[in-house]
Amino acid sequence: MVSINRISLKIFISMFLSILFFSVIFSIYYVKNQKKEIIDSMQLEAKSIAKMIVYVTSDAIVLNDGAYIVEFNHEFLSQHELLKSIIISKNSNEYFIIKKDKWLFEKSIDSSFTKLEGDTARAKIMKSKVLDEMVFHYTYPIVFSATNWGHIHLSFSLEQYNKRITSMYVSFSLFFIVLLFITSLVSYFIAKSFSKPIIKLNEIANEISHGNLQVRSDYKSKDEFGQLSNSFNKMISKIQSSQEQLKESHEELENRVEIRTLELNETNKKLEEKTIELEYLNKQLDKKVKDEVEKRTDQERLLIQQSRLAAMGEMIGNIAHQWRQPLSIITTAASGIKVEKEFGISSEKEELNKVETIMKTSIYLSNTIEDFSNFFKPNKEKENFNIETMLKQSLELVGASFKYYHISVNIDVEKEIIVNGFANEYAQAIMNILNNAKDILVDRSIQNPTIDLKIYEKNGLGVLAIKDNAGGIDNNIIDKIFEPYFTTKHKSQGTGIGLYMSKMIIEENMQGELKVENSKDGAVFTISVPNI
C-alpha cells in the first residue's frame, strides 16, 4: 500500500505539474496580450491628445511663441486628470516643461526623454526625471508642412493602468484557482490508473536490486505496459551478460581517475602561483592608489594657494583704485602747506584745516584696509545673512575699479532675502564673478559697459543674477568656464580658478547652484542658495 501511494503521488505530481506548466504558459500569454491591449488603448488616447496639441499650437511653434505654448498646454494639463506633464521639445534645443503646478524653460532635458525621440511615435512605462515617479510616457514627432519641428512628450498617471491590471489579475486568479482544482481531480484519476502496473514492475526491480537475476515479469497486456514488461525481462538477461563488461569498465575508470587526479594537482599548483602573483599586483595597485591620492591632495592644496594669491592680486588692484583719490587729496594738502610756507602766505587756520583733511583721509585709508582684511577672513561657522548686504559689501570693494573703467551698475531687489551659510565666502564668489565681468567688458572695449544685478526668490531659493552686456560667452567654451585653470585671458591676467572656486563655494559649501547662460546682451551668472 505504501508503494502504491508513493507511485500514485509521483504520477499525480507529474500530471499536475505538466498541466500546470501549460496553464502557466497560457497565463503568461494571456496576461501579456491583455497588457498589450491596455497599452495600445492608452497609446491611442495619447496619440489623439498629441495630435490635438500639435494642431492647436502649430502656429505658436513655428512663430516661436513660447507664451502661447506654455499657456495653452498648462490650461490643457489642468483639465486632464490623468495627464501629469507635457514637454515641448524643439529642434533648436529649447524645451518647455509644463507641469500642473509650474512650468520651466530649459536648454536640455534628461537623456531618457531624448532617446525616445524619432521619426515615429513611441511609448514606454518609465520613471520620469521631471515628476520623479513612474508614468506612461508617450513621445510624438511634431510634423507639419513636411517638416519636423521637434517632439511632444506626454506623461500620464499609471492610476488607470494599475486599476485595469489589478482587475485583470483578480479575474485571472479566480480562473486559475478553478483550473487548479480541476487539474487536481484529473491528475488524481490518471495517477491511480497508471500506478497499478508500475507497482508490479517495481516489485521485480526490488528483487533484482537484491541480486536475484532469475526473476521475471508475468504482466501480460497489449498496451505499452505489456511491452515494458517484455522489455524488462530482456533487460534482466542483458544485465547478466553485462556484469563482466562492467567490471572491466570499472577498472578502466579507476585508471582514468588516477590520471585526472594528477592533472588536477598540477592545475592547483599553477593556481597557487597565479594567486601569489595576483597578491603582488594588488599590493602594487594599493601603492599606486595611495600615490595618486597624495598627488591629488597636493594639487588641491596648490589650487587653494593659487586661488588665495589670485584673490590677493584682485584685492591689491581694488585697494589701488580705492586709494588713488585719497592719496591725491593727501598729496595736494601737503603740497599746499609747503607752498604757503615757502611764500609766507600760510595761516594757522588754513594749516589746521589741511592737517585735519590729511588725518580724515588717512583714517579713510585705514578703514579701507580693515574692510578688505575682514572681507577675506574665512567664516568658521555658518550664519544668517542678507544677500543684498553681502552684494553691496562686494560692490564697495570693487566700486572704485568700476568707476575707473566707467562701468555702470544697476541693482533690482524684489524682496529682502535671508539665507544661511558662509557670508564672506558668498561675497568672495560674488566678487569673483564681478571682477570677471569687469575684465571682459574692459578687454572687449564695450561702449557704455553695464552690469545688472537682480535679487529675487524662486522655488524656495534666494537668487542673485549677475548680467553684463559684453556680448556673452562663446558656445564652444561655455561648458568649460567652471573648470580649474581654464581661462581665456593671458597668463599674466588670470589663473583660471576664480570661477571654479566660486562654484565650489556655492555648490559644495552652501548646497546651492551656480550656473551661466547667454542672453541677447551678454552672460548671465545665476547664484541660487536655499533661503530660510
C-alpha positions as CSV (number, residue, x, y, z in Angstrom):
1,M,0.0,0.0,0.0
2,V,2.9,2.3,0.7
3,S,4.4,1.6,-2.7
4,I,1.1,2.3,-4.4
5,N,0.7,5.6,-2.5
6,R,4.2,6.7,-3.5
7,I,3.9,5.9,-7.1
8,S,0.4,7.4,-7.3
9,L,1.8,10.5,-5.7
10,K,4.6,10.8,-8.2
11,I,2.3,10.3,-11.2
12,F,-0.1,12.7,-9.6
13,I,2.6,15.3,-9.2
14,S,3.9,14.7,-12.7
15,M,0.5,15.1,-14.3
16,F,-0.4,18.0,-12.1
17,L,2.8,19.9,-12.9
18,S,2.5,19.1,-16.6
19,I,-1.0,20.5,-16.8
20,L,0.1,23.4,-14.5
21,F,3.1,24.1,-16.8
22,F,0.9,24.5,-19.9
23,S,-1.6,26.5,-17.8
24,V,1.2,28.9,-16.8
25,I,2.3,29.2,-20.4
26,F,-1.2,30.1,-21.3
27,S,-1.5,32.5,-18.4
28,I,1.7,34.3,-19.4
29,Y,0.4,34.6,-23.0
30,Y,-3.0,35.8,-21.8
31,V,-1.5,38.4,-19.4
32,K,0.9,39.6,-22.0
33,N,-1.8,40.1,-24.6
34,Q,-4.1,41.8,-22.0
35,K,-1.3,44.2,-21.0
36,K,-0.6,44.9,-24.7
37,E,-4.2,45.7,-25.3
38,I,-4.2,48.1,-22.3
39,I,-1.0,49.8,-23.5
40,D,-2.4,50.0,-27.0
41,S,-5.6,51.7,-25.7
42,M,-3.5,54.2,-23.7
43,Q,-1.3,54.8,-26.7
44,L,-4.3,55.6,-28.9
45,E,-5.6,58.0,-26.3
46,A,-2.1,59.6,-26.0
47,K,-1.8,59.8,-29.8
48,S,-5.2,61.7,-30.1
49,I,-4.1,64.1,-27.4
50,A,-0.7,64.7,-29.0
51,K,-2.3,65.3,-32.4
52,M,-4.7,67.9,-30.9
53,I,-1.9,69.7,-29.1
54,V,0.3,69.8,-32.2
55,Y,-2.6,71.1,-34.3
56,V,-3.6,73.8,-31.8
57,T,0.0,75.0,-31.1
58,S,1.4,74.6,-34.6
59,D,1.4,78.4,-35.4
60,A,3.0,79.1,-31.9
61,I,5.7,76.5,-32.5
62,V,6.6,78.0,-36.0
63,L,6.5,81.6,-34.7
64,N,8.4,80.5,-31.5
65,D,5.5,81.9,-29.4
66,G,6.6,80.5,-26.0
67,A,4.0,82.3,-24.1
68,Y,1.1,80.7,-26.0
69,I,2.7,77.3,-25.9
70,V,3.0,77.4,-22.1
71,E,-0.4,79.0,-21.6
72,F,-2.3,76.5,-23.8
73,N,-0.5,73.4,-22.5
74,H,-0.8,74.4,-18.9
75,E,-4.5,75.0,-19.2
76,F,-4.9,71.7,-21.1
77,L,-2.9,69.9,-18.4
78,S,-5.0,71.3,-15.6
79,Q,-8.2,70.0,-17.3
80,H,-6.9,66.5,-17.9
81,E,-6.8,64.5,-14.7
82,L,-4.5,61.6,-15.9
83,L,-2.0,63.8,-17.8
84,K,0.8,64.7,-15.4
85,S,3.3,66.7,-17.6
86,I,3.9,68.0,-21.1
87,I,7.3,68.6,-22.6
88,I,7.6,70.5,-25.9
89,S,11.0,69.6,-27.4
90,K,12.1,71.8,-30.3
91,N,14.9,71.0,-32.7
92,S,16.6,74.2,-31.6
93,N,17.4,72.5,-28.2
94,E,14.7,74.5,-26.5
95,Y,12.4,72.6,-24.0
96,F,9.2,73.8,-22.5
97,I,8.5,71.6,-19.4
98,I,4.9,72.1,-18.2
99,K,3.6,70.5,-15.0
100,K,0.3,71.0,-13.1
101,D,1.9,73.4,-10.6
102,K,4.6,75.1,-12.6
103,W,6.5,75.3,-15.9
104,L,10.1,75.5,-16.9
105,F,12.2,76.6,-19.9
106,E,15.4,74.6,-20.2
107,K,18.2,74.2,-22.8
108,S,18.4,70.4,-22.2
109,I,16.4,67.5,-20.7
110,D,17.3,64.1,-19.4
111,S,18.6,61.6,-22.0
112,S,15.8,59.2,-21.0
113,F,13.4,61.6,-22.9
114,T,15.6,62.3,-25.9
115,K,16.3,58.6,-26.5
116,L,12.6,58.2,-27.3
117,E,12.6,60.9,-29.9
118,G,12.5,59.7,-33.5
119,D,10.5,59.7,-36.8
120,T,7.7,57.7,-35.3
121,A,5.7,57.9,-32.1
122,R,7.0,55.8,-29.1
123,A,5.6,54.9,-25.8
124,K,7.1,53.5,-22.6
125,I,6.4,53.0,-18.9
126,M,9.3,54.6,-17.2
127,K,10.4,56.8,-14.3
128,S,10.0,60.4,-15.2
129,K,13.0,62.6,-14.2
130,V,10.7,65.6,-14.3
131,L,8.0,64.1,-12.0
132,D,10.2,61.7,-10.1
133,E,7.6,58.9,-10.4
134,M,6.6,56.0,-12.7
135,V,4.5,57.2,-15.6
136,F,3.2,56.1,-19.0
137,H,5.4,58.3,-21.3
138,Y,4.4,58.9,-25.0
139,T,6.6,60.7,-27.5
140,Y,5.1,62.1,-30.7
141,P,7.0,63.9,-33.5
142,I,5.8,67.4,-34.3
143,V,5.5,67.3,-38.1
144,F,3.6,69.7,-40.4
145,S,4.3,71.2,-43.8
146,A,6.5,68.1,-44.4
147,T,8.9,69.5,-41.7
148,N,9.9,68.0,-38.4
149,W,9.8,70.8,-35.8
150,G,10.6,68.7,-32.7
151,H,8.7,66.3,-30.4
152,I,6.0,66.4,-27.8
153,H,6.4,64.3,-24.6
154,L,3.3,63.4,-22.7
155,S,3.5,61.7,-19.2
156,F,0.3,60.0,-17.9
157,S,-0.5,58.8,-14.5
158,L,-0.4,55.0,-14.1
159,E,-3.5,55.0,-11.8
160,Q,-5.9,53.9,-14.5
161,Y,-3.4,51.4,-15.9
162,N,-2.8,49.9,-12.5
163,K,-6.5,49.6,-11.8
164,R,-7.1,47.7,-15.1
165,I,-4.1,45.5,-14.5
166,T,-5.3,44.7,-10.9
167,S,-8.8,43.9,-12.2
168,M,-7.3,41.6,-14.8
169,Y,-5.1,39.8,-12.2
170,V,-8.1,39.3,-9.8
171,S,-10.2,37.8,-12.6
172,F,-7.4,35.6,-13.8
173,S,-6.6,34.5,-10.2
174,L,-10.2,33.2,-9.8
175,F,-10.0,31.4,-13.1
176,F,-6.6,29.9,-12.1
177,I,-8.0,28.6,-8.8
178,V,-10.8,26.8,-10.5
179,L,-8.3,25.4,-13.0
180,L,-6.1,24.1,-10.2
181,F,-9.0,22.3,-8.7
182,I,-9.9,20.6,-11.9
183,T,-6.3,19.8,-12.6
184,S,-6.0,18.1,-9.2
185,L,-9.0,15.8,-9.9
186,V,-7.8,14.8,-13.4
187,S,-4.3,14.2,-12.1
188,Y,-5.6,12.0,-9.3
189,F,-7.6,9.7,-11.5
190,I,-4.8,9.4,-14.1
191,A,-2.2,8.6,-11.4
192,K,-4.4,5.9,-9.9
193,S,-4.9,4.1,-13.2
194,F,-1.2,4.2,-14.1
195,S,0.1,3.1,-10.7
196,K,-1.1,-0.5,-10.7
197,P,1.2,-1.9,-13.4
198,I,4.1,0.2,-12.2
199,I,3.8,-1.4,-8.7
200,K,4.2,-4.8,-10.2
201,L,7.3,-3.8,-12.1
202,N,8.6,-2.2,-9.0
203,E,8.5,-5.5,-7.1
204,I,10.6,-7.2,-9.8
205,A,13.1,-4.3,-9.7
206,N,13.4,-4.8,-5.9
207,E,14.3,-8.4,-6.4
208,I,16.9,-7.5,-9.0
209,S,18.4,-4.9,-6.7
210,H,19.0,-7.7,-4.1
211,G,20.9,-9.7,-6.7
212,N,18.1,-12.1,-7.9
213,L,18.5,-12.1,-11.7
214,Q,16.3,-15.2,-12.1
215,V,13.0,-13.3,-11.5
216,R,10.8,-12.4,-14.5
217,S,7.7,-10.3,-15.0
218,D,4.5,-12.1,-15.7
219,Y,2.4,-9.0,-16.5
220,K,0.6,-9.6,-19.8
221,S,-1.1,-6.8,-21.7
222,K,-1.3,-5.4,-25.2
223,D,-0.7,-1.8,-24.2
224,E,2.6,-0.1,-23.5
225,F,2.9,-1.6,-20.0
226,G,2.9,-5.1,-21.6
227,Q,5.7,-4.1,-23.9
228,L,7.5,-2.6,-20.9
229,S,7.2,-6.0,-19.1
230,N,8.7,-7.9,-22.0
231,S,11.5,-5.3,-22.3
232,F,12.1,-5.6,-18.6
233,N,12.6,-9.4,-18.9
234,K,15.0,-8.9,-21.8
235,M,16.9,-6.2,-19.8
236,I,17.5,-8.7,-16.9
237,S,19.0,-11.1,-19.3
238,K,21.3,-8.5,-20.7
239,I,22.3,-7.4,-17.2
240,Q,23.7,-10.8,-16.6
241,S,25.9,-10.6,-19.7
242,S,26.9,-7.0,-18.9
243,Q,28.3,-7.7,-15.4
244,E,31.6,-8.8,-16.7
245,Q,31.9,-5.9,-19.0
246,L,31.0,-3.6,-16.1
247,K,33.9,-5.0,-14.0
248,E,36.3,-4.2,-16.9
249,S,34.9,-0.7,-17.3
250,H,35.3,-0.1,-13.6
251,E,39.0,-0.9,-13.7
252,E,39.5,1.3,-16.7
253,L,37.6,4.1,-14.9
254,E,39.9,3.9,-11.8
255,N,42.9,4.3,-14.1
256,R,41.3,7.4,-15.7
257,V,40.5,8.9,-12.2
258,E,44.1,8.5,-11.2
259,I,45.4,10.3,-14.3
260,R,42.8,13.0,-13.8
261,T,43.9,13.4,-10.2
262,L,47.5,14.0,-11.2
263,E,46.3,16.7,-13.7
264,L,44.2,18.4,-11.1
265,N,47.2,18.5,-8.7
266,E,49.3,20.2,-11.4
267,T,46.5,22.7,-12.1
268,N,46.2,23.5,-8.3
269,K,49.9,24.2,-8.2
270,K,49.7,26.6,-11.1
271,L,46.7,28.3,-9.4
272,E,48.7,28.8,-6.3
273,E,51.4,30.5,-8.3
274,K,48.9,32.8,-10.0
275,T,47.4,33.6,-6.6
276,I,50.8,34.8,-5.3
277,E,51.3,36.8,-8.4
278,L,47.8,38.4,-8.0
279,E,48.6,39.3,-4.4
280,Y,51.7,41.1,-5.5
281,L,49.8,43.0,-8.2
282,N,47.2,44.0,-5.5
283,K,49.9,45.4,-3.3
284,Q,51.4,47.4,-6.2
285,L,47.9,48.7,-7.0
286,D,47.4,49.9,-3.4
287,K,50.6,51.7,-3.6
288,K,49.7,53.4,-6.9
289,V,46.3,54.4,-5.4
290,K,47.9,56.0,-2.4
291,D,50.4,57.8,-4.6
292,E,47.6,59.2,-6.8
293,V,45.6,60.3,-3.7
294,E,48.6,62.1,-2.3
295,K,49.3,63.7,-5.7
296,R,45.6,64.8,-5.9
297,T,45.8,66.2,-2.4
298,D,48.9,68.2,-3.3
299,Q,47.2,69.5,-6.4
300,E,44.2,70.7,-4.4
301,R,46.4,72.4,-1.9
302,L,48.2,74.2,-4.8
303,L,44.8,75.1,-6.3
304,I,43.7,76.7,-3.0
305,Q,47.0,78.5,-2.7
306,Q,46.7,79.8,-6.2
307,S,43.1,80.9,-5.5
308,R,44.3,82.9,-2.5
309,L,47.1,84.5,-4.5
310,A,44.7,85.4,-7.3
311,A,42.2,86.9,-4.7
312,M,45.1,88.8,-3.1
313,G,46.1,90.2,-6.6
314,E,42.5,91.3,-7.1
315,M,42.4,92.8,-3.6
316,I,45.6,94.8,-4.2
317,G,44.2,96.1,-7.5
318,N,41.0,97.2,-5.9
319,I,42.9,98.8,-3.0
320,A,44.9,100.7,-5.5
321,H,41.8,102.1,-7.1
322,Q,40.3,102.9,-3.7
323,W,43.4,104.7,-2.6
324,R,44.2,106.7,-5.7
325,Q,41.8,109.6,-4.9
326,P,42.5,109.8,-1.1
327,L,46.3,109.8,-1.8
328,S,45.8,112.6,-4.3
329,I,44.0,114.6,-1.6
330,I,46.7,114.0,0.9
331,T,49.4,115.0,-1.6
332,T,47.5,118.1,-2.6
333,A,47.0,119.2,1.1
334,A,50.7,118.6,2.0
335,S,51.9,120.4,-1.2
336,G,49.6,123.3,-0.3
337,I,51.1,123.6,3.2
338,K,54.6,123.6,1.8
339,V,53.9,126.2,-0.9
340,E,52.1,128.5,1.5
341,K,55.0,128.2,3.9
342,E,57.6,129.0,1.2
343,F,55.7,132.1,0.1
344,G,54.8,133.2,3.6
345,I,51.1,133.3,2.9
346,S,50.1,130.4,5.3
347,S,47.9,130.9,8.3
348,E,47.4,128.7,11.3
349,K,43.7,128.1,10.5
350,E,44.4,127.0,6.9
351,E,47.2,124.8,8.1
352,L,44.9,123.2,10.7
353,N,42.2,122.6,8.0
354,K,44.7,120.9,5.7
355,V,46.1,118.8,8.5
356,E,42.6,117.8,9.5
357,T,41.9,116.8,5.8
358,I,45.1,114.7,5.8
359,M,44.0,113.0,9.1
360,K,40.5,112.2,7.8
361,T,41.8,110.9,4.6
362,S,44.4,108.7,6.4
363,I,41.6,107.3,8.6
364,Y,39.6,106.5,5.4
365,L,42.6,104.6,4.0
366,S,43.0,102.7,7.3
367,N,39.3,101.8,7.2
368,T,39.7,100.6,3.6
369,I,42.5,98.2,4.7
370,E,40.2,97.0,7.6
371,D,37.3,96.4,5.2
372,F,39.4,94.3,2.8
373,S,41.0,92.4,5.7
374,N,37.6,91.5,7.2
375,F,36.3,90.5,3.8
376,F,38.9,87.9,3.1
377,K,38.7,86.3,6.6
378,P,37.1,82.8,6.1
379,N,33.9,82.2,8.1
380,K,34.4,79.4,10.6
381,E,30.7,78.7,11.2
382,K,27.5,79.2,9.1
383,E,25.4,82.3,9.8
384,N,22.3,84.0,8.6
385,F,23.0,86.9,6.3
386,N,21.2,89.2,3.8
387,I,22.0,88.7,0.2
388,E,21.7,92.4,-0.6
389,T,24.0,93.3,2.3
390,M,26.8,91.0,1.0
391,L,26.3,92.2,-2.6
392,K,26.7,95.8,-1.5
393,Q,29.8,94.9,0.5
394,S,31.3,93.3,-2.6
395,L,30.4,96.3,-4.7
396,E,32.1,98.7,-2.2
397,L,35.4,96.7,-2.6
398,V,35.3,96.8,-6.4
399,G,33.4,100.1,-6.7
400,A,36.5,102.3,-7.3
401,S,37.7,99.9,-10.0
402,F,34.3,100.0,-11.7
403,K,34.3,103.8,-11.6
404,Y,37.8,103.9,-13.1
405,Y,36.6,101.9,-16.1
406,H,33.2,103.8,-16.2
407,I,31.1,100.7,-15.6
408,S,27.5,101.4,-14.6
409,V,25.9,99.1,-12.0
410,N,22.1,98.6,-11.8
411,I,20.5,96.9,-8.7
412,D,17.0,95.4,-8.7
413,V,15.9,93.9,-5.3
414,E,12.4,92.3,-5.5
415,K,12.4,91.5,-1.7
416,E,14.7,91.1,1.2
417,I,16.1,87.5,1.3
418,I,17.9,85.9,4.2
419,V,20.0,82.8,3.7
420,N,22.2,80.7,5.9
421,G,25.8,80.0,5.0
422,F,29.3,81.4,5.0
423,A,28.8,85.1,4.4
424,N,32.4,86.1,3.4
425,E,32.8,83.1,1.1
426,Y,29.5,84.0,-0.6
427,A,30.7,87.6,-1.0
428,Q,34.0,86.3,-2.5
429,A,32.1,84.3,-5.0
430,I,30.1,87.4,-6.0
431,M,33.3,89.5,-6.3
432,N,35.0,86.8,-8.5
433,I,32.1,87.0,-10.9
434,L,32.0,90.8,-10.8
435,N,35.8,91.0,-11.5
436,N,35.4,88.5,-14.3
437,A,32.6,90.7,-15.8
438,K,34.7,93.8,-15.4
439,D,37.7,92.2,-17.2
440,I,35.6,91.1,-20.2
441,L,34.0,94.5,-20.5
442,V,37.3,96.2,-20.5
443,D,39.0,93.6,-22.7
444,R,36.3,94.0,-25.4
445,S,36.1,97.8,-25.1
446,I,32.3,97.7,-24.7
447,Q,30.6,101.1,-25.2
448,N,28.5,102.1,-22.1
449,P,29.6,99.0,-20.1
450,T,26.8,97.9,-17.7
451,I,26.3,95.2,-15.1
452,D,22.7,94.5,-14.0
453,L,22.2,92.8,-10.6
454,K,18.8,91.3,-9.6
455,I,17.8,89.7,-6.3
456,Y,14.7,87.6,-6.2
457,E,13.2,84.4,-4.7
458,K,12.3,81.3,-6.8
459,N,11.2,77.8,-5.6
460,G,12.4,78.4,-2.1
461,L,15.8,79.7,-3.2
462,G,17.4,83.1,-2.8
463,V,18.7,84.0,-6.3
464,L,21.2,86.6,-7.4
465,A,21.5,87.2,-11.1
466,I,24.6,89.0,-12.5
467,K,24.3,90.1,-16.1
468,D,26.7,92.1,-18.3
469,N,26.5,93.5,-21.8
470,A,29.8,92.2,-23.1
471,G,28.3,90.0,-25.8
472,G,28.2,86.6,-24.0
473,I,30.5,83.6,-23.8
474,D,31.4,81.5,-26.8
475,N,29.2,78.4,-27.0
476,N,32.3,76.3,-27.6
477,I,33.7,77.1,-24.1
478,I,30.6,78.0,-22.0
479,D,30.6,74.4,-20.6
480,K,34.3,74.7,-19.6
481,I,34.4,78.1,-17.7
482,F,33.9,76.5,-14.3
483,E,36.8,74.0,-14.8
484,P,40.0,74.7,-12.8
485,Y,42.8,76.5,-14.7
486,F,40.5,77.3,-17.7
487,T,40.9,80.9,-18.8
488,T,40.6,82.9,-22.0
489,K,42.9,85.6,-20.5
490,H,46.7,85.9,-20.8
491,K,48.6,84.1,-18.0
492,S,49.6,87.5,-16.6
493,Q,45.9,88.5,-16.2
494,G,44.3,85.4,-14.8
495,T,44.8,81.9,-13.3
496,G,41.5,80.3,-14.4
497,I,40.5,79.3,-10.9
498,G,38.2,82.2,-9.8
499,L,35.0,80.9,-11.3
500,Y,36.0,77.3,-10.2
501,M,36.4,78.4,-6.6
502,S,33.1,80.3,-6.8
503,K,31.3,77.2,-7.9
504,M,32.9,75.2,-5.1
505,I,31.8,77.8,-2.5
506,I,28.2,78.0,-3.7
507,E,27.6,74.3,-4.5
508,E,29.8,72.3,-2.1
509,N,29.9,74.7,0.9
510,M,26.4,76.1,0.7
511,Q,24.5,73.4,-1.1
512,G,23.4,75.9,-3.8
513,E,23.8,76.2,-7.5
514,L,26.0,78.4,-9.7
515,K,25.2,78.3,-13.5
516,V,25.8,80.6,-16.5
517,E,23.9,81.1,-19.7
518,N,23.9,83.7,-22.5
519,S,21.3,86.4,-23.0
520,K,20.9,88.6,-26.1
521,D,23.3,91.2,-24.4
522,G,25.8,89.1,-22.6
523,A,26.5,86.4,-20.0
524,V,24.1,85.9,-17.0
525,F,25.6,84.2,-13.9
526,T,22.8,82.9,-11.5
527,I,23.6,82.1,-7.9
528,S,20.9,80.1,-6.1
529,V,21.1,79.4,-2.4
530,P,18.4,77.8,-0.1
531,N,16.7,80.6,1.9
532,I,15.5,80.5,5.5
